[in-house]
XYZ file of C-alpha atoms in Angstrom:
735
model
C 0.000 0.000 0.000
C 1.284 3.444 -0.929
C 1.041 6.114 1.789
C 2.356 9.639 2.362
C 3.797 10.587 5.758
C 5.291 13.763 7.228
C 8.371 13.459 9.446
C 10.878 15.803 11.036
C 14.662 15.605 10.602
C 16.889 17.357 13.114
C 20.493 18.471 12.701
C 20.406 19.853 9.151
C 22.343 23.099 8.823
C 22.188 24.174 5.190
C 20.720 23.572 1.762
C 23.478 21.059 1.061
C 22.207 18.964 3.973
C 18.698 19.106 2.525
C 19.861 18.107 -0.951
C 21.883 15.115 0.262
C 19.204 13.854 2.666
C 16.578 14.135 -0.036
C 18.811 12.347 -2.518
C 19.569 9.530 -0.060
C 15.904 8.927 0.790
C 14.778 9.099 -2.840
C 17.192 6.279 -3.745
C 15.587 3.871 -1.262
C 13.547 1.069 -2.796
C 9.845 1.726 -2.380
C 10.131 5.514 -2.038
C 8.295 7.289 -4.862
C 8.336 10.876 -3.616
C 10.280 12.894 -1.066
C 10.415 16.591 -0.150
C 12.791 17.878 2.540
C 12.791 21.470 3.808
C 15.359 23.205 5.958
C 12.846 24.888 8.276
C 12.267 22.443 11.151
C 13.441 19.649 8.848
C 9.916 18.893 7.680
C 10.023 15.906 5.370
C 7.214 14.466 3.269
C 7.802 10.903 2.063
C 5.519 8.788 -0.117
C 6.420 5.123 -0.024
C 5.135 1.588 -0.518
C 4.628 -0.125 2.856
C 5.189 -3.516 1.204
C 8.723 -2.528 0.163
C 10.048 -0.309 2.937
C 9.262 0.662 6.535
C 9.869 4.030 8.268
C 12.600 2.496 10.439
C 14.669 1.825 7.300
C 14.343 5.470 6.243
C 15.380 6.497 9.759
C 18.441 4.227 9.637
C 19.686 5.861 6.419
C 19.102 9.407 7.691
C 20.684 8.717 11.095
C 23.750 7.215 9.396
C 24.317 10.564 7.659
C 24.646 12.344 11.004
C 21.076 13.587 11.336
C 18.071 12.265 13.234
C 14.684 11.386 11.772
C 11.810 11.573 14.268
C 9.141 8.866 14.038
C 5.854 8.482 15.895
C 2.530 10.277 15.775
C 2.472 14.038 15.060
C 2.141 15.003 18.720
C 5.077 12.812 19.720
C 7.188 14.228 16.903
C 6.180 17.740 17.912
C 7.294 17.122 21.490
C 10.562 15.590 20.294
C 11.102 18.514 17.936
C 10.560 21.014 20.735
C 12.906 19.125 23.051
C 15.574 19.024 20.339
C 15.180 22.736 19.638
C 15.487 23.599 23.332
C 18.556 21.393 23.772
C 20.062 22.662 20.540
C 19.611 26.326 21.499
C 21.045 25.661 24.952
C 23.998 23.822 23.423
C 24.640 26.653 20.954
C 24.535 29.234 23.768
C 26.960 27.271 25.956
C 29.379 26.618 23.108
C 29.147 30.259 22.008
C 29.980 31.514 25.514
C 32.943 29.122 25.775
C 34.155 30.034 22.283
C 33.959 33.778 22.910
C 35.813 33.408 26.214
C 38.549 31.334 24.578
C 38.748 33.780 21.655
C 39.123 36.766 23.969
C 41.841 34.878 25.874
C 43.699 34.056 22.651
C 43.507 37.627 21.373
C 44.565 39.083 24.733
C 47.533 36.733 25.049
C 48.499 37.223 21.414
C 48.520 41.029 21.579
C 49.547 41.687 25.191
C 51.869 38.805 26.084
C 54.826 41.174 26.572
C 52.824 43.353 28.971
C 51.713 40.213 30.797
C 55.325 39.170 31.262
C 55.262 36.031 29.133
C 57.285 35.048 26.137
C 55.994 34.577 22.616
C 56.279 30.780 22.799
C 54.366 30.652 26.088
C 51.638 32.802 24.552
C 51.454 30.368 21.638
C 51.082 27.449 24.064
C 48.184 29.172 25.854
C 46.567 29.960 22.508
C 46.972 26.326 21.464
C 45.227 25.098 24.624
C 42.343 27.562 24.148
C 42.022 26.643 20.458
C 41.977 22.952 21.411
C 39.000 23.573 23.698
C 37.204 25.335 20.854
C 38.128 22.683 18.292
C 37.228 19.583 20.294
C 34.331 20.922 22.381
C 32.670 23.811 20.612
C 33.135 22.513 17.060
C 32.980 18.771 17.733
C 29.483 18.354 16.240
C 30.650 19.816 12.948
C 33.542 17.341 12.757
C 31.345 14.331 13.553
C 28.747 15.237 10.936
C 31.466 15.945 8.371
C 33.035 12.510 8.892
C 29.664 10.762 8.598
C 28.797 12.697 5.457
C 32.162 11.993 3.833
C 31.406 8.266 4.050
C 28.629 8.857 1.536
C 30.642 11.474 -0.395
C 28.235 14.212 0.636
C 29.442 17.722 1.392
C 27.546 20.397 3.304
C 28.081 23.626 5.205
C 29.420 21.518 8.065
C 32.188 20.360 5.727
C 33.308 23.914 4.967
C 33.349 24.925 8.645
C 35.090 21.762 9.827
C 37.723 21.851 7.110
C 38.489 25.559 7.501
C 39.112 25.395 11.253
C 40.875 22.031 10.904
C 43.367 23.487 8.444
C 43.901 26.551 10.657
C 44.208 24.488 13.857
C 46.527 21.737 12.638
C 48.716 24.110 10.631
C 49.094 26.250 13.761
C 50.051 23.167 15.802
C 52.590 22.188 13.164
C 53.990 25.728 13.109
C 54.188 25.844 16.904
C 56.070 22.585 17.346
C 58.061 22.448 14.078
C 58.705 25.993 12.834
C 59.297 27.612 16.192
C 59.359 31.418 16.405
C 60.863 32.263 13.062
C 59.722 35.661 11.856
C 57.173 35.808 9.078
C 55.621 38.670 7.147
C 53.264 41.031 8.943
C 50.178 39.248 7.742
C 51.322 35.855 9.060
C 53.401 36.860 12.057
C 51.213 34.787 14.369
C 49.572 31.386 14.104
C 45.906 30.819 13.271
C 44.810 29.660 16.724
C 42.854 32.880 17.252
C 41.288 32.439 13.802
C 39.839 29.082 14.959
C 38.162 30.866 17.864
C 36.902 33.815 15.841
C 35.522 31.629 13.052
C 33.576 29.515 15.548
C 32.430 32.611 17.444
C 30.859 34.096 14.337
C 29.511 30.729 13.153
C 27.840 29.983 16.493
C 26.553 33.551 16.902
C 25.050 33.413 13.435
C 23.617 29.966 14.134
C 21.997 31.186 17.353
C 20.418 34.198 15.646
C 19.351 32.043 12.699
C 17.704 29.387 14.898
C 15.870 32.017 16.924
C 14.660 33.739 13.763
C 13.672 30.411 12.153
C 11.638 29.479 15.221
C 9.653 32.685 14.718
C 8.754 31.551 11.182
C 6.754 28.661 12.681
C 5.026 30.703 15.399
C 1.704 30.524 13.561
C 1.723 26.731 13.471
C 2.656 26.526 17.131
C -0.183 28.884 18.007
C -2.601 26.653 16.106
C -1.311 23.606 17.973
C -1.697 25.453 21.271
C -5.401 25.968 20.501
C -6.012 22.307 21.317
C -6.776 21.880 25.029
C -5.265 18.913 26.827
C -8.355 18.052 28.907
C -12.094 18.684 28.903
C -15.114 18.227 31.184
C -17.065 15.226 29.856
C -20.302 13.673 31.127
C -19.382 10.400 32.815
C -21.326 7.195 33.380
C -22.671 8.500 36.683
C -24.202 11.564 35.058
C -21.530 13.916 36.386
C -18.942 15.900 34.469
C -15.406 14.606 34.901
C -12.097 15.939 33.624
C -10.853 13.745 30.790
C -7.900 13.791 28.383
C -9.097 14.852 24.929
C -7.601 11.660 23.458
C -10.248 9.711 25.397
C -13.265 11.699 24.151
C -15.550 9.636 21.897
C -18.186 10.579 19.343
C -21.457 11.197 21.142
C -19.868 12.375 24.397
C -21.404 15.458 26.005
C -18.677 18.050 26.707
C -19.236 20.970 29.067
C -17.725 24.178 27.700
C -17.370 26.835 30.378
C -16.672 30.511 29.795
C -13.042 30.837 28.687
C -12.757 27.160 27.675
C -11.575 26.126 24.237
C -13.767 23.629 22.431
C -11.845 20.326 22.051
C -14.167 18.673 19.483
C -16.390 19.433 16.529
C -19.986 19.061 17.591
C -23.407 20.614 17.967
C -24.613 22.873 20.722
C -27.280 21.687 23.160
C -28.084 25.256 24.168
C -27.456 28.880 23.324
C -23.775 29.765 23.325
C -21.488 32.581 22.241
C -18.104 31.673 20.767
C -14.985 33.465 19.577
C -13.988 31.694 16.340
C -11.296 34.211 15.330
C -8.514 31.619 15.612
C -10.284 29.431 13.049
C -12.129 31.778 10.706
C -10.248 35.044 11.203
C -13.551 36.772 12.103
C -13.083 39.058 15.091
C -16.739 39.247 16.189
C -18.164 36.494 18.442
C -20.838 34.266 16.879
C -24.056 32.948 18.409
C -24.678 29.205 18.320
C -28.232 28.003 18.902
C -29.508 24.513 19.742
C -28.417 22.061 17.046
C -25.976 24.436 15.330
C -22.351 23.378 14.735
C -19.528 24.388 17.080
C -15.903 24.264 15.871
C -12.932 22.890 17.746
C -10.465 25.610 18.762
C -13.165 28.242 19.298
C -13.500 29.860 22.742
C -16.673 30.113 24.789
C -17.156 33.787 25.682
C -20.677 33.544 27.088
C -22.615 31.299 29.419
C -21.564 27.621 29.801
C -22.978 25.329 27.141
C -22.893 21.597 26.423
C -21.541 20.400 23.070
C -22.210 16.888 21.755
C -19.087 15.541 20.036
C -19.536 14.668 16.346
C -15.868 14.626 15.328
C -12.899 13.998 17.599
C -9.106 13.755 17.380
C -7.590 14.022 13.913
C -11.019 14.409 12.267
C -11.792 17.814 13.804
C -11.604 21.027 11.821
C -8.721 22.295 13.981
C -6.700 19.090 13.540
C -7.241 19.188 9.789
C -6.183 22.844 9.681
C -3.005 22.041 11.645
C -2.166 19.144 9.327
C -2.886 21.260 6.239
C -0.606 24.058 7.455
C 2.098 21.569 8.476
C 2.091 19.867 5.060
C 1.924 23.203 3.250
C 4.974 24.493 5.115
C 6.797 21.280 4.206
C 6.070 21.733 0.495
C 8.375 23.451 -1.943
C 7.765 26.135 -4.513
C 9.057 25.329 -8.018
C 11.758 28.000 -7.695
C 13.192 26.197 -4.651
C 14.030 23.125 -6.742
C 16.503 25.248 -8.696
C 18.158 26.340 -5.448
C 18.320 22.706 -4.294
C 20.190 21.726 -7.455
C 22.626 24.630 -7.013
C 23.144 23.781 -3.344
C 23.832 20.157 -4.182
C 27.023 21.106 -6.057
C 27.800 24.317 -4.164
C 30.018 22.837 -1.441
C 32.146 20.643 -3.778
C 32.687 23.706 -5.988
C 33.774 25.780 -2.965
C 36.169 23.042 -1.873
C 37.637 23.084 -5.385
C 37.948 26.888 -5.411
C 39.600 26.846 -1.987
C 42.171 24.280 -3.113
C 42.693 26.214 -6.348
C 43.348 29.438 -4.397
C 45.894 27.587 -2.232
C 47.708 26.093 -5.251
C 47.691 29.266 -7.394
C 48.998 31.459 -4.586
C 51.597 28.859 -3.663
C 52.883 28.473 -7.191
C 52.849 32.224 -7.801
C 56.032 32.527 -5.766
C 57.095 35.532 -3.763
C 57.497 35.987 -0.024
C 55.413 33.552 2.045
C 53.612 32.357 -1.097
C 52.291 29.108 0.401
C 51.215 30.890 3.569
C 49.289 33.336 1.417
C 47.689 30.365 -0.318
C 46.735 28.853 3.032
C 45.327 32.159 4.259
C 43.105 32.705 1.209
C 42.175 29.026 0.966
C 40.799 29.110 4.530
C 38.997 32.392 3.869
C 37.326 30.921 0.767
C 36.087 27.930 2.765
C 34.682 30.121 5.513
C 33.001 32.893 3.551
C 30.938 30.728 1.199
C 27.332 30.406 2.358
C 24.960 27.806 0.896
C 22.705 28.414 3.930
C 21.386 31.651 2.458
C 20.399 29.803 -0.723
C 18.727 27.043 1.248
C 16.772 29.420 3.477
C 15.682 31.820 0.721
C 12.444 30.033 -0.139
C 11.413 27.799 2.812
C 11.567 30.580 5.396
C 9.405 32.853 3.233
C 6.946 30.033 2.445
C 6.690 29.058 6.119
C 6.081 32.633 7.283
C 3.544 33.298 4.516
C 1.485 30.150 5.059
C 1.534 30.727 8.809
C 0.438 34.349 8.368
C -2.342 33.217 6.023
C -3.643 30.672 8.541
C -3.915 33.426 11.155
C -6.182 35.314 8.747
C -8.392 32.265 8.201
C -6.777 31.375 4.846
C -5.608 27.763 4.470
C -3.126 27.316 1.616
C -2.525 23.670 0.758
C 1.026 23.949 -0.581
C 3.762 26.229 -1.862
C 2.656 25.773 -5.481
C -0.765 27.220 -4.665
C 0.865 30.098 -2.800
C 3.068 30.898 -5.772
C 0.245 30.640 -8.333
C -2.101 32.906 -6.355
C 0.056 35.917 -7.086
C 0.083 35.113 -10.819
C -3.705 34.795 -11.185
C -5.068 36.824 -14.110
C -8.728 35.772 -13.921
C -10.945 34.826 -10.979
C -14.227 33.036 -11.606
C -16.761 33.339 -8.768
C -19.639 30.973 -8.252
C -22.232 33.525 -7.106
C -24.063 31.685 -4.365
C -22.127 31.337 -1.125
C -19.124 33.341 -2.324
C -20.356 36.765 -3.408
C -23.726 36.188 -1.748
C -24.481 34.730 1.663
C -26.036 31.566 0.264
C -28.754 32.049 2.876
C -32.233 33.419 1.999
C -32.697 36.782 3.707
C -35.645 39.146 3.987
C -34.282 42.151 2.132
C -37.360 44.359 2.195
C -40.746 44.427 3.973
C -44.037 46.210 3.287
C -46.660 46.007 6.041
C -50.207 47.057 5.264
C -51.332 46.039 8.732
C -48.434 45.939 11.187
C -48.843 44.545 14.703
C -46.593 42.519 16.984
C -49.275 39.828 17.151
C -49.191 39.274 13.383
C -45.404 39.018 13.514
C -45.558 36.519 16.394
C -48.148 34.506 14.521
C -45.966 34.474 11.406
C -42.985 33.101 13.353
C -45.095 30.463 15.135
C -46.454 29.185 11.838
C -43.164 29.222 9.928
C -41.547 27.119 12.642
C -43.711 24.248 11.387
C -42.476 24.669 7.792
C -39.568 22.806 6.217
C -39.117 25.255 3.333
C -35.766 27.204 3.240
C -37.647 30.516 2.959
C -39.261 29.891 6.346
C -35.839 30.252 7.931
C -35.462 33.712 6.409
C -38.758 34.850 7.956
C -37.917 33.323 11.329
C -34.501 35.001 11.388
C -36.048 38.337 10.462
C -38.916 38.299 12.986
C -37.651 35.786 15.540
C -37.608 38.320 18.374
C -41.433 38.372 18.267
C -41.653 34.638 18.920
C -44.469 33.512 21.239
C -46.192 30.200 21.896
C -49.413 30.741 19.933
C -51.822 27.864 19.322
C -52.439 27.400 15.614
C -54.506 24.633 14.017
C -55.111 23.119 10.590
C -51.534 23.783 9.456
C -51.028 22.828 5.794
C -47.831 23.171 3.732
C -48.318 23.198 -0.034
C -45.011 22.341 -1.801
C -43.808 25.131 -4.046
C -46.454 27.563 -2.830
C -46.447 28.153 0.956
C -48.400 27.469 4.135
C -51.886 28.012 5.506
C -53.256 27.722 9.048
C -56.073 28.754 11.311
C -55.827 30.970 14.397
C -58.777 32.169 16.467
C -61.163 30.919 13.801
C -59.557 32.844 10.921
C -57.503 31.436 8.054
C -54.043 32.827 7.341
C -51.824 32.173 4.341
C -48.100 32.808 3.754
C -46.729 32.108 0.283
C -46.731 33.128 -3.348
C -49.658 34.491 -5.342
C -50.575 31.007 -6.461
C -51.381 30.185 -2.844
C -52.969 33.379 -1.537
C -55.027 34.032 -4.683
C -56.487 37.454 -5.276
C -55.506 39.811 -2.483
C -57.547 42.635 -1.045
C -56.062 45.867 0.232
C -57.353 49.379 0.798
C -57.258 51.828 -2.145
C -54.490 53.955 -0.675
C -52.340 50.805 -0.211
C -52.520 49.583 -3.811
C -49.877 51.973 -5.287
C -47.375 51.012 -2.613
C -47.993 47.289 -3.186
C -47.581 47.584 -6.973
C -44.456 49.718 -6.619
C -42.993 47.142 -4.183
C -43.730 44.271 -6.589
C -42.076 46.087 -9.505
C -39.038 47.166 -7.485
C -38.435 43.598 -6.303
C -39.413 41.782 -9.474
C -36.163 39.763 -9.372
C -36.680 38.767 -5.739
C -38.838 36.002 -4.313
C -42.074 37.659 -3.119
C -43.960 36.188 -0.148
C -47.492 37.390 0.660
C -48.995 37.254 4.158
C -52.805 37.370 4.298
C -55.705 36.961 6.700
C -58.483 35.646 4.524
C -57.981 37.715 1.384
C -56.784 40.779 3.302
C -53.114 41.531 2.673
C -51.203 42.002 5.917
C -47.623 42.107 4.653
C -45.386 41.571 1.663
C -41.794 40.319 1.906
C -38.954 40.375 -0.641
C -36.532 37.512 -0.003
C -33.095 37.424 -1.635
C -29.743 35.771 -1.386
C -28.052 39.004 -0.354
C -24.688 40.169 -1.622
C -22.033 39.955 1.098
C -21.052 43.247 2.686
C -17.441 42.998 1.531
C -18.150 41.653 -1.976
C -18.111 45.033 -3.705
C -14.862 46.065 -2.019
C -13.321 42.701 -2.886
C -14.198 42.996 -6.584
C -12.879 46.567 -6.731
C -9.569 45.596 -5.114
C -9.147 42.597 -7.420
C -9.742 44.767 -10.474
C -7.289 47.340 -9.110
C -4.741 44.525 -8.799
C -5.167 43.742 -12.499
C -7.329 40.639 -12.047
C -10.313 40.082 -14.370
C -13.447 38.961 -12.515
C -16.149 36.583 -13.809
C -19.416 35.448 -12.189
C -21.176 32.148 -12.872
C -24.399 30.881 -11.328
C -27.190 28.400 -11.794
C -29.557 31.205 -10.814
C -31.747 33.077 -13.314
C -29.713 35.180 -15.721
C -31.662 38.306 -14.752
C -30.668 37.940 -11.108
C -27.044 37.216 -11.986
C -26.993 40.301 -14.239
C -28.389 42.430 -11.421
C -25.685 41.298 -8.988
C -22.946 41.625 -11.616
C -24.091 45.170 -12.359
C -24.194 45.975 -8.650
C -20.617 44.743 -8.242
C -19.263 46.224 -11.466
C -18.551 42.884 -13.187
C -18.950 42.677 -16.977
C -18.345 38.940 -17.476
C -21.187 36.796 -16.117
C -23.457 33.901 -16.974
C -26.630 32.524 -15.438
C -28.539 29.250 -15.757
C -25.268 27.284 -15.875
C -24.866 23.690 -14.728
C -21.720 22.356 -12.976
C -20.360 20.992 -16.276
C -20.999 24.385 -17.905
C -18.837 26.047 -15.245
C -16.033 23.599 -16.022
C -16.339 24.373 -19.742
C -16.195 28.115 -19.003
C -12.987 27.696 -16.985
C -11.462 25.445 -19.661
C -12.278 28.008 -22.355
C -10.591 30.770 -20.352
C -7.448 28.700 -19.860
C -7.318 27.661 -23.498
C -7.959 30.961 -25.256
C -4.268 31.495 -26.008
C -3.780 34.463 -23.680
C -1.714 32.516 -21.103
C -4.222 33.100 -18.340
C -3.839 31.784 -14.811
C -7.421 31.067 -13.758
C -8.697 30.745 -10.202
C -12.128 29.298 -9.462
C -13.941 30.174 -6.219
C -16.855 28.000 -5.150
C -18.164 25.978 -2.252
C -15.798 23.116 -3.048
C -18.580 20.536 -3.462
C -21.061 21.134 -6.307
C -18.445 23.229 -8.111
C -15.833 20.462 -7.998
C -15.597 19.968 -11.826
C -14.740 23.648 -12.330
C -12.460 23.695 -9.265
C -10.548 20.718 -10.628
C -10.093 22.428 -13.999
C -8.812 25.726 -12.612
C -5.141 26.540 -12.080
C -6.000 27.569 -8.512
C -9.075 26.213 -6.735
C -10.457 28.219 -3.816
C -13.262 27.130 -1.504
C -15.136 29.581 0.696
C -16.070 27.424 3.665
C -18.055 28.167 6.800
C -18.528 26.016 9.867
C -18.912 22.340 9.054
C -18.777 23.033 5.309
C -14.979 23.057 5.187
C -13.879 21.916 1.734
C -10.174 21.462 2.333
C -10.203 18.064 0.615
C -11.209 19.687 -2.675
C -9.525 23.078 -2.857
C -5.926 24.251 -3.016
C -6.957 27.248 -0.898
C -9.755 27.339 1.678
C -11.191 30.589 3.027
C -12.517 29.966 6.523
C -15.402 32.187 7.596
C -17.895 34.179 5.590
C -15.676 36.985 4.272
C -14.631 36.838 0.636
C -12.215 39.749 1.151
C -9.696 37.102 2.234
C -9.252 36.301 -1.463
C -7.670 39.721 -1.984
C -5.467 39.229 1.069
C -4.342 35.864 -0.307
C -3.406 37.356 -3.685
C -1.469 40.233 -2.092
C 0.244 37.835 0.333
C 1.344 35.641 -2.552
C 2.756 38.579 -4.487
C 4.564 39.906 -1.422
C 6.002 36.452 -0.723
C 7.262 36.092 -4.290
C 8.909 39.500 -4.004
C 10.610 38.513 -0.732
C 11.814 35.213 -2.210
C 13.346 37.021 -5.191
C 15.063 39.458 -2.807
C 16.408 36.511 -0.786
C 17.800 34.797 -3.865
C 19.268 38.038 -5.153
C 21.043 38.612 -1.859
C 22.242 35.004 -1.606
C 23.670 34.929 -5.132
C 25.134 38.449 -5.028
C 26.719 37.770 -1.642
C 28.446 34.597 -2.807
C 29.457 35.976 -6.213
C 30.938 39.091 -4.574
C 32.492 37.479 -1.526
C 34.247 34.544 -3.160
C 36.660 36.549 -5.406
C 37.591 38.760 -2.458
C 38.095 35.748 -0.202
C 40.307 34.027 -2.787
C 42.602 37.073 -2.819
C 41.802 38.137 -6.356
C 42.107 41.824 -5.375
C 44.931 41.454 -2.840
C 46.535 43.623 -1.482
C 44.073 46.404 -2.355
C 41.122 44.456 -1.006
C 41.076 41.280 1.052
C 39.352 39.835 4.103
C 40.612 37.764 7.016
C 39.128 34.338 7.842
C 37.563 35.617 11.071
C 35.663 38.419 9.344
C 34.740 36.017 6.553
C 33.018 33.856 9.186
C 31.099 36.900 10.383
C 29.984 37.738 6.846
C 28.875 34.138 6.254
C 26.771 34.106 9.431
C 25.279 37.525 8.686
C 24.151 36.466 5.195
C 21.946 33.675 6.573
C 20.480 35.876 9.287
C 19.667 38.577 6.707
C 17.687 36.099 4.608
C 15.651 34.864 7.583
C 14.970 38.382 8.886
C 13.893 39.512 5.416
C 11.410 36.625 5.249
C 9.918 37.666 8.586
C 8.895 40.980 6.976
C 6.016 39.081 5.335
C 4.236 39.144 8.705
C 4.078 42.925 8.768
């Protein structure tokens, strides 16, 4: 059986690590697909369970000097957090030790005469301090380098280990074999202090990089933190008991107190008020009545209410959102694959350039020629930075997808994120995207208006199963009273009739109420109302033949629809509207929103044909389709980018590349702008990474010496700073 799993790999330091791990896993028998990202080491592997088991993948990864975490997502998350805490603590300790040793080496090297010690004694002290740095602070780099060399893989660890190894062992050789013979001013002293300075900058950069990278996953961690660990569940004895959420079963009654987070998806047994901002991005609390859905992760902000669990564990909306965000952050944009290929050969090329610089300078002759070669060879090893290339895309993708999830926008993968910014045409399915999808009383004309008639209307409509009855109940629900009606009859396609206090009442269309009677002065108003709302569904309310009220019911345009369309057009996106509704109604809404391209009376297959025609008209369009993700699935599948506007239990994440949680379509504009901003940041990251390496390497190799050159210690600082710059630039997406 073929399955796809997401794992975490710890210990990777650069894009070279990613490339070699990915290459090693992809060569395993039974593995058909693998994606490895540098941020948190997220790894997606598709494999055949009949040919390979996860433990075999782990064995290969661990043999390369890294660690693959197995187990369920929560276990891996805990392991990942523990590793990150230990890793940050280790980096801090090693950085403190390295800085102290470096300061000691520099002090002894420059002030040994003032301290009353000879040059040779100062060299001995420097050697001891450098040994501490080499074997304690840099030991992890050496171990990983040795493991990687067994498989002929080269990473950033290789460059760091080799550069300080050359400096350290040459300095030892010079100390014990060459003595104190005088050299030129550049090489008067050994490279012991260089070992300390290189590691100081490397570890400082690593600390800043890890802290910045952890901020790129803040959004995912906040989503995970929305899941409570325990809940109050009705026990066998009829009392509420605290229970771990893993033990909650479908059908359990969960007590949600004020301030509690909902641990399951379910339905409310009473009236409750919930803050769903963490899930939908909507800031205003929502009311949940008896029988209405309640989402996991939402917070009770009103009176306590009981929720009956319908979905638990990994099946809840919150769990699915977390998994979607986690997989999306582990995906790669197409542009990243180019960087991965470059990174795969980057380190071997740098090793070759470093050796070439050593040989060329050595053979060039002149005073201290081979020492010049050694100096520039070490600098070339240190200054090169594949990390910046490796971090350019994944950090930006991780920040962007996390920021989108906080706004109630779920982006399935990096490809969808990249395509969103390139969209040229957006096709809206009218109902449920630009309109509420819920019948609403848009206008009312009372000829005889009393609270009793309104109460009677609500009491009667509560017995009806027609969707329009809900619109009337929502509009006049505050007048609800327990009134005794008899002889209730519902005529399909027409309306309802009933008797109250010996009089017959009717609520429905003209075919049901027949010829209506109203006073002469009321007739003009009634006719004007009918003409003005000719495209709406008209509902008449009569007592006998006497008209009491007239209601226009519509699927109202969402409050932010007009603003959304205007902003999309301003962004250069062409907007289209499709609907199975009457063409006249679609035209009215299109005109109201300022959309020229629209069609009504279309079936699901017609929507697919429309999208296909747009994509195939030769204008190189990138077409996005926005629908409810269910009855629009043919068109969604045909579009370049499929977007579902989902509310409550109607989440369509299984269908769409992008899911808008909540009832606001304005999120579509935010998604497009976020995508474009992310693409801009990624291009800036790549520009910086390439320009840095192309500029730094000639200087490091001594091409402009003596007019312009850089020492190994400052080269280490530049290398560390380049990675930090890329990560910090990616974090700007959050602003």
